[in-house]
Tab-separated table of N, CA and C in Angstrom:
chain	number	residue	atom	x	y	z
A	1	UNK	N	5.618	-15.066	-0.689
A	1	UNK	CA	6.105	-16.005	0.289
A	1	UNK	C	6.636	-15.241	1.495
A	2	UNK	N	6.244	-15.618	2.683
A	2	UNK	CA	6.775	-15.022	3.889
A	2	UNK	C	6.197	-13.667	4.247
A	3	UNK	N	5.135	-13.229	3.572
A	3	UNK	CA	4.518	-11.974	3.975
A	3	UNK	C	4.341	-11.003	2.836
A	4	UNK	N	4.181	-9.751	3.185
A	4	UNK	CA	3.892	-8.712	2.210
A	4	UNK	C	5.168	-8.324	1.490
A	5	UNK	N	5.123	-8.287	0.166
A	5	UNK	CA	6.304	-7.869	-0.576
A	5	UNK	C	6.379	-6.361	-0.686
A	6	UNK	N	5.228	-5.681	-0.618
A	6	UNK	CA	5.239	-4.230	-0.708
A	6	UNK	C	5.196	-3.708	-2.130
A	7	UNK	N	5.243	-4.607	-3.097
A	7	UNK	CA	5.185	-4.179	-4.479
A	7	UNK	C	4.418	-5.206	-5.300
A	8	UNK	N	3.090	-5.171	-5.186
A	8	UNK	CA	2.283	-6.165	-5.881
A	8	UNK	C	2.403	-6.052	-7.392
A	9	UNK	N	2.381	-7.186	-8.039
A	9	UNK	CA	2.377	-7.260	-9.492
A	9	UNK	C	1.187	-8.128	-9.884
A	10	UNK	N	0.565	-7.823	-11.000
A	10	UNK	CA	-0.586	-8.609	-11.433
A	10	UNK	C	-0.219	-10.079	-11.566
A	11	UNK	N	1.011	-10.370	-12.000
A	11	UNK	CA	1.429	-11.754	-12.184
A	11	UNK	C	1.535	-12.521	-10.869
A	12	UNK	N	1.569	-11.817	-9.725
A	12	UNK	CA	1.695	-12.484	-8.434
A	12	UNK	C	0.377	-13.073	-7.950
A	13	UNK	N	-0.745	-12.584	-8.492
A	13	UNK	CA	-2.033	-13.052	-7.975
A	13	UNK	C	-3.132	-12.885	-9.004
A	14	UNK	N	-3.895	-13.939	-9.211
A	14	UNK	CA	-5.069	-13.851	-10.082
A	14	UNK	C	-6.140	-12.958	-9.473
A	15	UNK	N	-6.029	-12.715	-8.158
A	15	UNK	CA	-7.025	-11.908	-7.449
A	15	UNK	C	-6.793	-10.414	-7.618
A	16	UNK	N	-5.596	-10.014	-8.060
A	16	UNK	CA	-5.284	-8.589	-8.171
A	16	UNK	C	-5.758	-8.069	-9.524
A	17	UNK	N	-7.053	-7.797	-9.614
A	17	UNK	CA	-7.622	-7.313	-10.876
A	17	UNK	C	-7.437	-5.820	-11.036
A	18	UNK	N	-6.993	-5.141	-9.994
A	18	UNK	CA	-6.852	-3.696	-10.048
A	18	UNK	C	-5.505	-3.266	-10.607
A	19	UNK	N	-4.498	-4.144	-10.526
A	19	UNK	CA	-3.124	-3.834	-10.887
A	19	UNK	C	-2.573	-2.813	-9.903
A	20	UNK	N	-1.406	-2.274	-10.146
A	20	UNK	CA	-0.775	-1.391	-9.160
A	20	UNK	C	-0.770	0.046	-9.627
A	21	UNK	N	-0.520	0.930	-8.695
A	21	UNK	CA	-0.287	2.321	-9.018
A	21	UNK	C	-1.426	3.267	-8.703
A	22	UNK	N	-2.509	2.789	-8.152
A	22	UNK	CA	-3.646	3.646	-7.832
A	22	UNK	C	-4.111	3.353	-6.419
A	23	UNK	N	-5.038	4.156	-5.940
A	23	UNK	CA	-5.555	3.886	-4.605
A	23	UNK	C	-6.274	2.544	-4.560
A	24	UNK	N	-6.649	2.035	-5.735
A	24	UNK	CA	-7.289	0.716	-5.756
A	24	UNK	C	-6.325	-0.373	-5.306
A	25	UNK	N	-5.020	-0.081	-5.304
A	25	UNK	CA	-4.060	-1.034	-4.763
A	25	UNK	C	-4.400	-1.347	-3.314
A	26	UNK	N	-4.808	-0.319	-2.553
A	26	UNK	CA	-5.137	-0.560	-1.155
A	26	UNK	C	-6.389	-1.419	-1.036
A	27	UNK	N	-7.331	-1.228	-1.939
A	27	UNK	CA	-8.533	-2.067	-1.931
A	27	UNK	C	-8.152	-3.494	-2.276
A	28	UNK	N	-7.288	-3.660	-3.268
A	28	UNK	CA	-6.841	-4.985	-3.669
A	28	UNK	C	-6.136	-5.703	-2.525
A	29	UNK	N	-5.258	-4.983	-1.846
A	29	UNK	CA	-4.563	-5.576	-0.696
A	29	UNK	C	-5.562	-5.924	0.399
A	30	UNK	N	-6.519	-5.051	0.616
A	30	UNK	CA	-7.547	-5.302	1.620
A	30	UNK	C	-8.337	-6.562	1.320
A	31	UNK	N	-8.661	-6.768	0.051
A	31	UNK	CA	-9.375	-7.978	-0.359
A	31	UNK	C	-8.553	-9.210	0.000
A	32	UNK	N	-7.247	-9.143	-0.242
A	32	UNK	CA	-6.374	-10.264	0.106
A	32	UNK	C	-6.369	-10.547	1.591
A	33	UNK	N	-6.332	-9.483	2.388
A	33	UNK	CA	-6.367	-9.657	3.836
A	33	UNK	C	-7.687	-10.250	4.296
A	34	UNK	N	-8.793	-9.840	3.689
A	34	UNK	CA	-10.095	-10.404	4.050
A	34	UNK	C	-10.103	-11.898	3.772
A	35	UNK	N	-9.608	-12.279	2.613
A	35	UNK	CA	-9.595	-13.703	2.243
A	35	UNK	C	-8.705	-14.507	3.203
A	36	UNK	N	-7.536	-13.948	3.522
A	36	UNK	CA	-6.639	-14.635	4.454
A	36	UNK	C	-7.291	-14.778	5.820
A	37	UNK	N	-7.952	-13.721	6.278
A	37	UNK	CA	-8.643	-13.750	7.571
A	37	UNK	C	-9.698	-14.848	7.583
A	38	UNK	N	-10.477	-14.931	6.486
A	38	UNK	CA	-11.531	-15.943	6.413
A	38	UNK	C	-10.949	-17.350	6.398
A	39	UNK	N	-9.877	-17.551	5.630
A	39	UNK	CA	-9.263	-18.880	5.547
A	39	UNK	C	-8.674	-19.322	6.886
A	40	UNK	N	-8.120	-18.370	7.631
A	40	UNK	CA	-7.517	-18.688	8.923
A	40	UNK	C	-8.535	-18.662	10.060
A	41	UNK	N	-9.793	-18.320	9.718
A	41	UNK	CA	-10.868	-18.239	10.707
A	41	UNK	C	-10.492	-17.299	11.857
A	42	UNK	N	-9.898	-16.167	11.493
A	42	UNK	CA	-9.530	-15.153	12.477
A	42	UNK	C	-10.567	-14.048	12.480
A	43	UNK	N	-10.505	-13.214	13.491
A	43	UNK	CA	-11.495	-12.159	13.632
A	43	UNK	C	-10.800	-10.822	13.855
A	44	UNK	N	-10.626	-10.055	12.793
A	44	UNK	CA	-10.114	-8.702	12.904
A	44	UNK	C	-10.662	-7.895	11.732
A	45	UNK	N	-10.676	-6.584	11.896
A	45	UNK	CA	-11.208	-5.702	10.848
A	45	UNK	C	-10.153	-5.454	9.783
A	46	UNK	N	-10.602	-5.370	8.549
A	46	UNK	CA	-9.745	-4.968	7.435
A	46	UNK	C	-10.290	-3.638	6.941
A	47	UNK	N	-9.452	-2.622	6.983
A	47	UNK	CA	-9.869	-1.277	6.614
A	47	UNK	C	-8.842	-0.702	5.659
A	48	UNK	N	-9.284	-0.175	4.538
A	48	UNK	CA	-8.387	0.586	3.675
A	48	UNK	C	-8.749	2.048	3.859
A	49	UNK	N	-7.749	2.882	3.833
A	49	UNK	CA	-7.967	4.306	4.054
A	49	UNK	C	-7.559	5.047	2.792
A	50	UNK	N	-8.507	5.745	2.232
A	50	UNK	CA	-8.260	6.549	1.037
A	50	UNK	C	-8.667	7.980	1.333
A	51	UNK	N	-8.206	8.881	0.488
A	51	UNK	CA	-8.554	10.282	0.683
A	51	UNK	C	-10.056	10.504	0.649
A	52	UNK	N	-10.755	9.841	-0.267
A	52	UNK	CA	-12.203	9.956	-0.375
A	52	UNK	C	-12.780	8.574	-0.633
A	53	UNK	N	-13.901	8.292	-0.045
A	53	UNK	CA	-14.573	7.015	-0.253
A	53	UNK	C	-15.437	7.141	-1.497
A	54	UNK	N	-15.103	6.373	-2.553
A	54	UNK	CA	-15.829	6.514	-3.811
A	54	UNK	C	-16.351	5.210	-4.387
A	55	UNK	N	-15.504	4.194	-4.498
A	55	UNK	CA	-15.872	2.975	-5.203
A	55	UNK	C	-16.657	2.026	-4.308
A	56	UNK	N	-17.815	2.473	-3.846
A	56	UNK	CA	-18.558	1.722	-2.840
A	56	UNK	C	-19.037	0.361	-3.338
A	57	UNK	N	-19.378	0.210	-4.617
A	57	UNK	CA	-19.831	-1.087	-5.129
A	57	UNK	C	-18.712	-2.117	-5.056
A	58	UNK	N	-17.518	-1.736	-5.484
A	58	UNK	CA	-16.373	-2.647	-5.438
A	58	UNK	C	-16.069	-3.018	-3.998
A	59	UNK	N	-16.067	-2.049	-3.132
A	59	UNK	CA	-15.734	-2.265	-1.729
A	59	UNK	C	-16.757	-3.177	-1.061
A	60	UNK	N	-18.033	-2.966	-1.321
A	60	UNK	CA	-19.076	-3.785	-0.714
A	60	UNK	C	-18.925	-5.246	-1.129
A	61	UNK	N	-18.627	-5.492	-2.388
A	61	UNK	CA	-18.453	-6.855	-2.861
A	61	UNK	C	-17.217	-7.505	-2.260
A	62	UNK	N	-16.207	-6.704	-1.969
A	62	UNK	CA	-14.949	-7.235	-1.463
A	62	UNK	C	-14.949	-7.459	0.047
A	63	UNK	N	-15.977	-6.998	0.751
A	63	UNK	CA	-16.053	-7.123	2.209
A	63	UNK	C	-14.909	-6.395	2.901
A	64	UNK	N	-14.524	-5.262	2.347
A	64	UNK	CA	-13.464	-4.441	2.919
A	64	UNK	C	-14.093	-3.142	3.365
A	65	UNK	N	-13.790	-2.736	4.582
A	65	UNK	CA	-14.288	-1.456	5.066
A	65	UNK	C	-13.360	-0.356	4.573
A	66	UNK	N	-13.923	0.648	3.945
A	66	UNK	CA	-13.148	1.804	3.522
A	66	UNK	C	-13.507	2.939	4.459
A	67	UNK	N	-12.493	3.543	5.026
A	67	UNK	CA	-12.708	4.548	6.056
A	67	UNK	C	-12.170	5.894	5.590
A	68	UNK	N	-12.940	6.938	5.849
A	68	UNK	CA	-12.434	8.285	5.615
A	68	UNK	C	-11.264	8.523	6.553
A	69	UNK	N	-10.253	9.153	6.034
A	69	UNK	CA	-9.003	9.345	6.754
A	69	UNK	C	-9.186	10.105	8.071
A	70	UNK	N	-10.183	10.974	8.116
A	70	UNK	CA	-10.409	11.770	9.328
A	70	UNK	C	-10.852	10.915	10.515
A	71	UNK	N	-11.358	9.709	10.257
A	71	UNK	CA	-11.858	8.852	11.341
A	71	UNK	C	-10.752	8.094	12.065
A	72	UNK	N	-9.558	8.087	11.526
A	72	UNK	CA	-8.464	7.360	12.169
A	72	UNK	C	-8.005	8.095	13.420
A	73	UNK	N	-8.023	7.406	14.548
A	73	UNK	CA	-7.610	8.052	15.787
A	73	UNK	C	-6.725	7.171	16.664
A	74	UNK	N	-6.375	5.979	16.180
A	74	UNK	CA	-5.519	5.089	16.959
A	74	UNK	C	-6.251	4.215	17.941
A	75	UNK	N	-7.574	4.291	17.972
A	75	UNK	CA	-8.337	3.510	18.943
A	75	UNK	C	-8.570	2.072	18.496
A	76	UNK	N	-8.354	1.770	17.205
A	76	UNK	CA	-8.508	0.406	16.707
A	76	UNK	C	-7.160	-0.108	16.224
A	77	UNK	N	-6.937	-1.404	16.314
A	77	UNK	CA	-5.698	-2.023	15.852
A	77	UNK	C	-5.826	-2.415	14.381
A	78	UNK	N	-4.770	-2.180	13.619
A	78	UNK	CA	-4.752	-2.514	12.202
A	78	UNK	C	-3.461	-3.257	11.865
A	79	UNK	N	-3.594	-4.305	11.081
A	79	UNK	CA	-2.425	-5.036	10.611
A	79	UNK	C	-1.658	-4.219	9.571
A	80	UNK	N	-2.404	-3.528	8.701
A	80	UNK	CA	-1.779	-2.846	7.576
A	80	UNK	C	-2.500	-1.546	7.286
A	81	UNK	N	-1.730	-0.476	7.126
A	81	UNK	CA	-2.259	0.788	6.646
A	81	UNK	C	-1.521	1.104	5.352
A	82	UNK	N	-2.278	1.460	4.322
A	82	UNK	CA	-1.686	1.813	3.031
A	82	UNK	C	-2.026	3.261	2.728
A	83	UNK	N	-0.997	4.078	2.548
A	83	UNK	CA	-1.219	5.450	2.107
A	83	UNK	C	-1.170	5.461	0.589
A	84	UNK	N	-2.332	5.647	-0.022
A	84	UNK	CA	-2.429	5.709	-1.482
A	84	UNK	C	-2.800	7.120	-1.920
A	85	UNK	N	-2.493	8.101	-1.067
A	85	UNK	CA	-2.728	9.500	-1.398
A	85	UNK	C	-1.397	10.143	-1.752
A	86	UNK	N	-1.401	11.316	-2.396
A	86	UNK	CA	-0.134	12.009	-2.688
A	86	UNK	C	0.355	12.874	-1.524
A	87	UNK	N	-0.337	12.848	-0.392
A	87	UNK	CA	0.037	13.697	0.741
A	87	UNK	C	1.401	13.265	1.279
A	88	UNK	N	2.337	14.208	1.304
A	88	UNK	CA	3.696	13.943	1.769
A	88	UNK	C	4.694	13.765	0.650
A	89	UNK	N	4.207	13.770	-0.597
A	89	UNK	CA	5.091	13.616	-1.753
A	89	UNK	C	5.782	14.945	-2.064
A	90	UNK	N	6.978	14.864	-2.595
A	90	UNK	CA	7.739	16.048	-2.978
A	90	UNK	C	6.893	16.914	-3.899
A	91	UNK	N	6.828	18.209	-3.724
A	91	UNK	CA	7.619	19.054	-2.823
A	91	UNK	C	6.954	19.295	-1.461
A	92	UNK	N	5.805	18.708	-1.214
A	92	UNK	CA	5.062	18.954	0.038
A	92	UNK	C	5.408	17.926	1.111
A	93	UNK	N	6.696	17.776	1.355
A	93	UNK	CA	7.187	16.721	2.243
A	93	UNK	C	6.895	16.966	3.720
A	94	UNK	N	6.457	18.156	4.074
A	94	UNK	CA	6.198	18.477	5.477
A	94	UNK	C	4.806	18.033	5.922
A	95	UNK	N	4.054	17.361	5.042
A	95	UNK	CA	2.693	16.941	5.365
A	95	UNK	C	2.601	15.426	5.545
A	96	UNK	N	1.651	15.033	6.390
A	96	UNK	CA	1.330	13.627	6.610
A	96	UNK	C	-0.183	13.489	6.483
A	97	UNK	N	-0.669	12.411	5.868
A	97	UNK	CA	-2.118	12.276	5.671
A	97	UNK	C	-2.899	11.930	6.939
A	98	UNK	N	-2.216	11.485	7.978
A	98	UNK	CA	-2.913	11.126	9.213
A	98	UNK	C	-2.219	11.752	10.411
A	99	UNK	N	-2.971	11.927	11.464
A	99	UNK	CA	-2.403	12.374	12.726
A	99	UNK	C	-1.547	11.228	13.265
A	100	UNK	N	-0.392	11.547	13.795
A	100	UNK	CA	0.511	10.483	14.242
A	100	UNK	C	-0.090	9.594	15.329
A	101	UNK	N	-1.100	10.069	16.052
A	101	UNK	CA	-1.780	9.225	17.046
A	101	UNK	C	-2.450	8.021	16.381
A	102	UNK	N	-2.852	8.175	15.130
A	102	UNK	CA	-3.514	7.077	14.412
A	102	UNK	C	-2.573	5.914	14.154
A	103	UNK	N	-1.283	6.136	14.245
A	103	UNK	CA	-0.298	5.099	13.941
A	103	UNK	C	0.041	4.220	15.134
A	104	UNK	N	-0.440	4.584	16.312
A	104	UNK	CA	-0.118	3.841	17.539
A	104	UNK	C	-0.500	2.365	17.457
A	105	UNK	N	-1.550	2.068	16.721
A	105	UNK	CA	-2.056	0.692	16.701
A	105	UNK	C	-1.944	0.059	15.320
A	106	UNK	N	-1.005	0.536	14.506
A	106	UNK	CA	-0.772	-0.016	13.165
A	106	UNK	C	0.482	-0.882	13.215
A	107	UNK	N	0.384	-2.093	12.678
A	107	UNK	CA	1.534	-2.995	12.669
A	107	UNK	C	2.478	-2.669	11.513
A	108	UNK	N	1.930	-2.513	10.302
A	108	UNK	CA	2.746	-2.260	9.111
A	108	UNK	C	2.141	-1.120	8.324
A	109	UNK	N	2.990	-0.211	7.865
A	109	UNK	CA	2.568	0.903	7.020
A	109	UNK	C	3.233	0.756	5.664
A	110	UNK	N	2.424	0.774	4.601
A	110	UNK	CA	2.958	0.828	3.235
A	110	UNK	C	2.586	2.183	2.664
A	111	UNK	N	3.592	3.005	2.369
A	111	UNK	CA	3.377	4.317	1.791
A	111	UNK	C	3.727	4.221	0.309
A	112	UNK	N	2.740	4.407	-0.560
A	112	UNK	CA	2.947	4.283	-2.003
A	112	UNK	C	3.871	5.369	-2.568
A	113	UNK	N	4.126	6.402	-1.787
A	113	UNK	CA	4.978	7.505	-2.246
A	113	UNK	C	6.416	7.022	-2.391
A	114	UNK	N	7.069	7.480	-3.467
A	114	UNK	CA	8.452	7.096	-3.740
A	114	UNK	C	9.425	8.267	-3.637
A	115	UNK	N	8.925	9.499	-3.551
A	115	UNK	CA	9.788	10.676	-3.434
A	115	UNK	C	9.158	11.635	-2.435
A	116	UNK	N	9.720	11.727	-1.244
A	116	UNK	CA	11.003	11.183	-0.788
A	116	UNK	C	10.910	9.691	-0.450
A	117	UNK	N	12.055	9.057	-0.362
A	117	UNK	CA	12.097	7.632	-0.050
A	117	UNK	C	11.543	7.316	1.324
A	118	UNK	N	11.754	8.220	2.271
A	118	UNK	CA	11.179	8.087	3.603
A	118	UNK	C	10.348	9.337	3.862
A	119	UNK	N	9.046	9.172	3.861
A	119	UNK	CA	8.125	10.300	4.037
A	119	UNK	C	7.964	10.641	5.523
A	120	UNK	N	7.375	11.792	5.781
A	120	UNK	CA	7.052	12.163	7.155
A	120	UNK	C	6.152	11.098	7.781
A	121	UNK	N	5.180	10.599	7.023
A	121	UNK	CA	4.305	9.537	7.527
A	121	UNK	C	5.124	8.313	7.932
A	122	UNK	N	6.076	7.927	7.114
A	122	UNK	CA	6.913	6.767	7.442
A	122	UNK	C	7.756	7.034	8.689
A	123	UNK	N	8.269	8.246	8.828
A	123	UNK	CA	9.036	8.603	10.018
A	123	UNK	C	8.158	8.507	11.266
A	124	UNK	N	6.934	9.045	11.157
A	124	UNK	CA	6.002	8.973	12.286
A	124	UNK	C	5.671	7.522	12.630
A	125	UNK	N	5.473	6.703	11.591
A	125	UNK	CA	5.144	5.292	11.808
A	125	UNK	C	6.306	4.555	12.475
A	126	UNK	N	7.525	4.832	12.035
A	126	UNK	CA	8.695	4.198	12.646
A	126	UNK	C	8.800	4.584	14.122
A	127	UNK	N	8.549	5.850	14.426
A	127	UNK	CA	8.585	6.305	15.823
A	127	UNK	C	7.497	5.628	16.656
A	128	UNK	N	6.401	5.269	16.016
A	128	UNK	CA	5.309	4.585	16.707
A	128	UNK	C	5.527	3.076	16.784
A	129	UNK	N	6.639	2.585	16.199
A	129	UNK	CA	6.957	1.162	16.266
A	129	UNK	C	6.442	0.324	15.113
A	130	UNK	N	6.008	0.965	14.041
A	130	UNK	CA	5.482	0.232	12.879
A	130	UNK	C	6.614	-0.223	11.959
A	131	UNK	N	6.387	-1.340	11.291
A	131	UNK	CA	7.225	-1.711	10.152
A	131	UNK	C	6.800	-0.801	9.009
A	132	UNK	N	7.734	-0.280	8.223
A	132	UNK	CA	7.368	0.607	7.117
A	132	UNK	C	7.933	0.094	5.801
A	133	UNK	N	7.169	0.340	4.746
A	133	UNK	CA	7.575	-0.017	3.386
A	133	UNK	C	7.280	1.186	2.513
A	134	UNK	N	8.276	1.643	1.769
A	134	UNK	CA	8.101	2.781	0.879
A	134	UNK	C	7.677	2.348	-0.515
A	135	UNK	N	7.352	3.316	-1.358
A	135	UNK	CA	6.793	3.035	-2.669
A	135	UNK	C	7.773	2.886	-3.816
A	136	UNK	N	9.086	3.043	-3.571
A	136	UNK	CA	10.048	3.006	-4.679
A	136	UNK	C	10.039	1.675	-5.427
A	137	UNK	N	10.026	0.558	-4.707
A	137	UNK	CA	10.045	-0.724	-5.415
A	137	UNK	C	8.780	-0.930	-6.228
A	138	UNK	N	7.648	-0.450	-5.736
A	138	UNK	CA	6.426	-0.552	-6.521
A	138	UNK	C	6.569	0.245	-7.819
A	139	UNK	N	7.149	1.448	-7.734
A	139	UNK	CA	7.370	2.266	-8.928
A	139	UNK	C	8.282	1.547	-9.917
A	140	UNK	N	9.357	0.963	-9.425
A	140	UNK	CA	10.294	0.260	-10.308
A	140	UNK	C	9.630	-0.976	-10.909
A	141	UNK	N	8.810	-1.693	-10.114
A	141	UNK	CA	8.073	-2.843	-10.657
A	141	UNK	C	7.098	-2.393	-11.754
A	142	UNK	N	6.499	-1.229	-11.601
A	142	UNK	CA	5.613	-0.714	-12.644
A	142	UNK	C	6.398	-0.470	-13.930
A	143	UNK	N	7.591	0.094	-13.794
A	143	UNK	CA	8.440	0.332	-14.968
A	143	UNK	C	8.851	-0.999	-15.608
A	144	UNK	N	9.191	-1.981	-14.776
A	144	UNK	CA	9.566	-3.300	-15.294
A	144	UNK	C	8.387	-3.951	-16.021
A	145	UNK	N	7.185	-3.804	-15.444
A	145	UNK	CA	5.993	-4.370	-16.090
A	145	UNK	C	5.735	-3.696	-17.429
A	146	UNK	N	5.921	-2.378	-17.485
A	146	UNK	CA	5.741	-1.657	-18.755
A	146	UNK	C	6.750	-2.136	-19.794
A	147	UNK	N	7.993	-2.359	-19.379
A	147	UNK	CA	9.014	-2.875	-20.306
A	147	UNK	C	8.606	-4.243	-20.851
A	148	UNK	N	8.048	-5.071	-19.981
A	148	UNK	CA	7.626	-6.405	-20.420
A	148	UNK	C	6.443	-6.319	-21.381
A	149	UNK	N	5.473	-5.476	-21.046
A	149	UNK	CA	4.285	-5.331	-21.895
A	149	UNK	C	4.646	-4.778	-23.266
A	150	UNK	N	5.426	-3.719	-23.283
A	150	UNK	CA	5.687	-3.011	-24.537
A	150	UNK	C	6.867	-3.568	-25.326
A	151	UNK	N	7.877	-4.096	-24.639
A	151	UNK	CA	9.091	-4.498	-25.345
A	151	UNK	C	9.482	-5.955	-25.131
A	152	UNK	N	8.714	-6.685	-24.319
A	152	UNK	CA	9.001	-8.102	-24.101
A	152	UNK	C	10.220	-8.351	-23.210
A	153	UNK	N	10.729	-7.329	-22.551
A	153	UNK	CA	11.888	-7.465	-21.665
A	153	UNK	C	11.408	-7.782	-20.252
A	154	UNK	N	12.027	-8.759	-19.625
A	154	UNK	CA	11.647	-9.076	-18.246
A	154	UNK	C	12.852	-8.914	-17.335
A	155	UNK	N	12.562	-8.704	-16.063
A	155	UNK	CA	13.602	-8.451	-15.068
A	155	UNK	C	13.371	-9.343	-13.858
A	156	UNK	N	14.467	-9.769	-13.255
A	156	UNK	CA	14.375	-10.617	-12.060
A	156	UNK	C	14.091	-9.749	-10.830
A	157	UNK	N	13.666	-10.395	-9.762
A	157	UNK	CA	13.449	-9.690	-8.495
A	157	UNK	C	14.732	-8.975	-8.063
A	158	UNK	N	15.847	-9.641	-8.244
A	158	UNK	CA	17.139	-9.072	-7.851
A	158	UNK	C	17.460	-7.812	-8.648
A	159	UNK	N	17.220	-7.850	-9.952
A	159	UNK	CA	17.481	-6.675	-10.785
A	159	UNK	C	16.612	-5.495	-10.362
A	160	UNK	N	15.348	-5.758	-10.110
A	160	UNK	CA	14.442	-4.686	-9.692
A	160	UNK	C	14.883	-4.119	-8.357
A	161	UNK	N	15.256	-4.983	-7.426
A	161	UNK	CA	15.699	-4.521	-6.109
A	161	UNK	C	16.955	-3.663	-6.226
A	162	UNK	N	17.873	-4.039	-7.122
A	162	UNK	CA	19.092	-3.256	-7.323
A	162	UNK	C	18.779	-1.868	-7.870
A	163	UNK	N	17.868	-1.796	-8.850
A	163	UNK	CA	17.485	-0.499	-9.424
A	163	UNK	C	16.822	0.365	-8.361
A	164	UNK	N	15.911	-0.221	-7.613
A	164	UNK	CA	15.198	0.533	-6.579
A	164	UNK	C	16.171	1.048	-5.522
A	165	UNK	N	17.159	0.262	-5.171
A	165	UNK	CA	18.129	0.671	-4.147
A	165	UNK	C	18.960	1.863	-4.622
A	166	UNK	N	19.177	1.965	-5.925
A	166	UNK	CA	19.974	3.074	-6.477
A	166	UNK	C	19.173	4.347	-6.624
A	167	UNK	N	17.861	4.259	-6.558
A	167	UNK	CA	17.012	5.429	-6.785
A	167	UNK	C	17.004	6.358	-5.588
């Protein structure tokens, strides 16, 4: 409700067949954006950026363009960029997966990395005027989902947010 939560859960959508925690999360999100674009009869590109383009059959069926990271140059506008690579994760925090010029035309950046809480990529995106979302809540939601699957314990949105804030 009200936009991107930044931490998808399988229970939130029958369309999320990939679940969370992998680069396929970006493909799953891209599929959602394509569907929303079609329903609203809007015209914009949906592109997911992964370290390597591999799952071409899934991508072709989903009508999502997957772009090699080297092609990003800031010349196209994007509603959402998802970093599903480990670039910038501790201990290699001095790295960013994209040139900061590529962020000039991005509205929202979701970085799946949870350590550090604010990556170099997120800092660059904030300087470029992007809304940023880090990966900690997604990690905590994964732990909550595992608790539910294995032990039948469930957690409220508020509880998960409190745990993530303490991390």
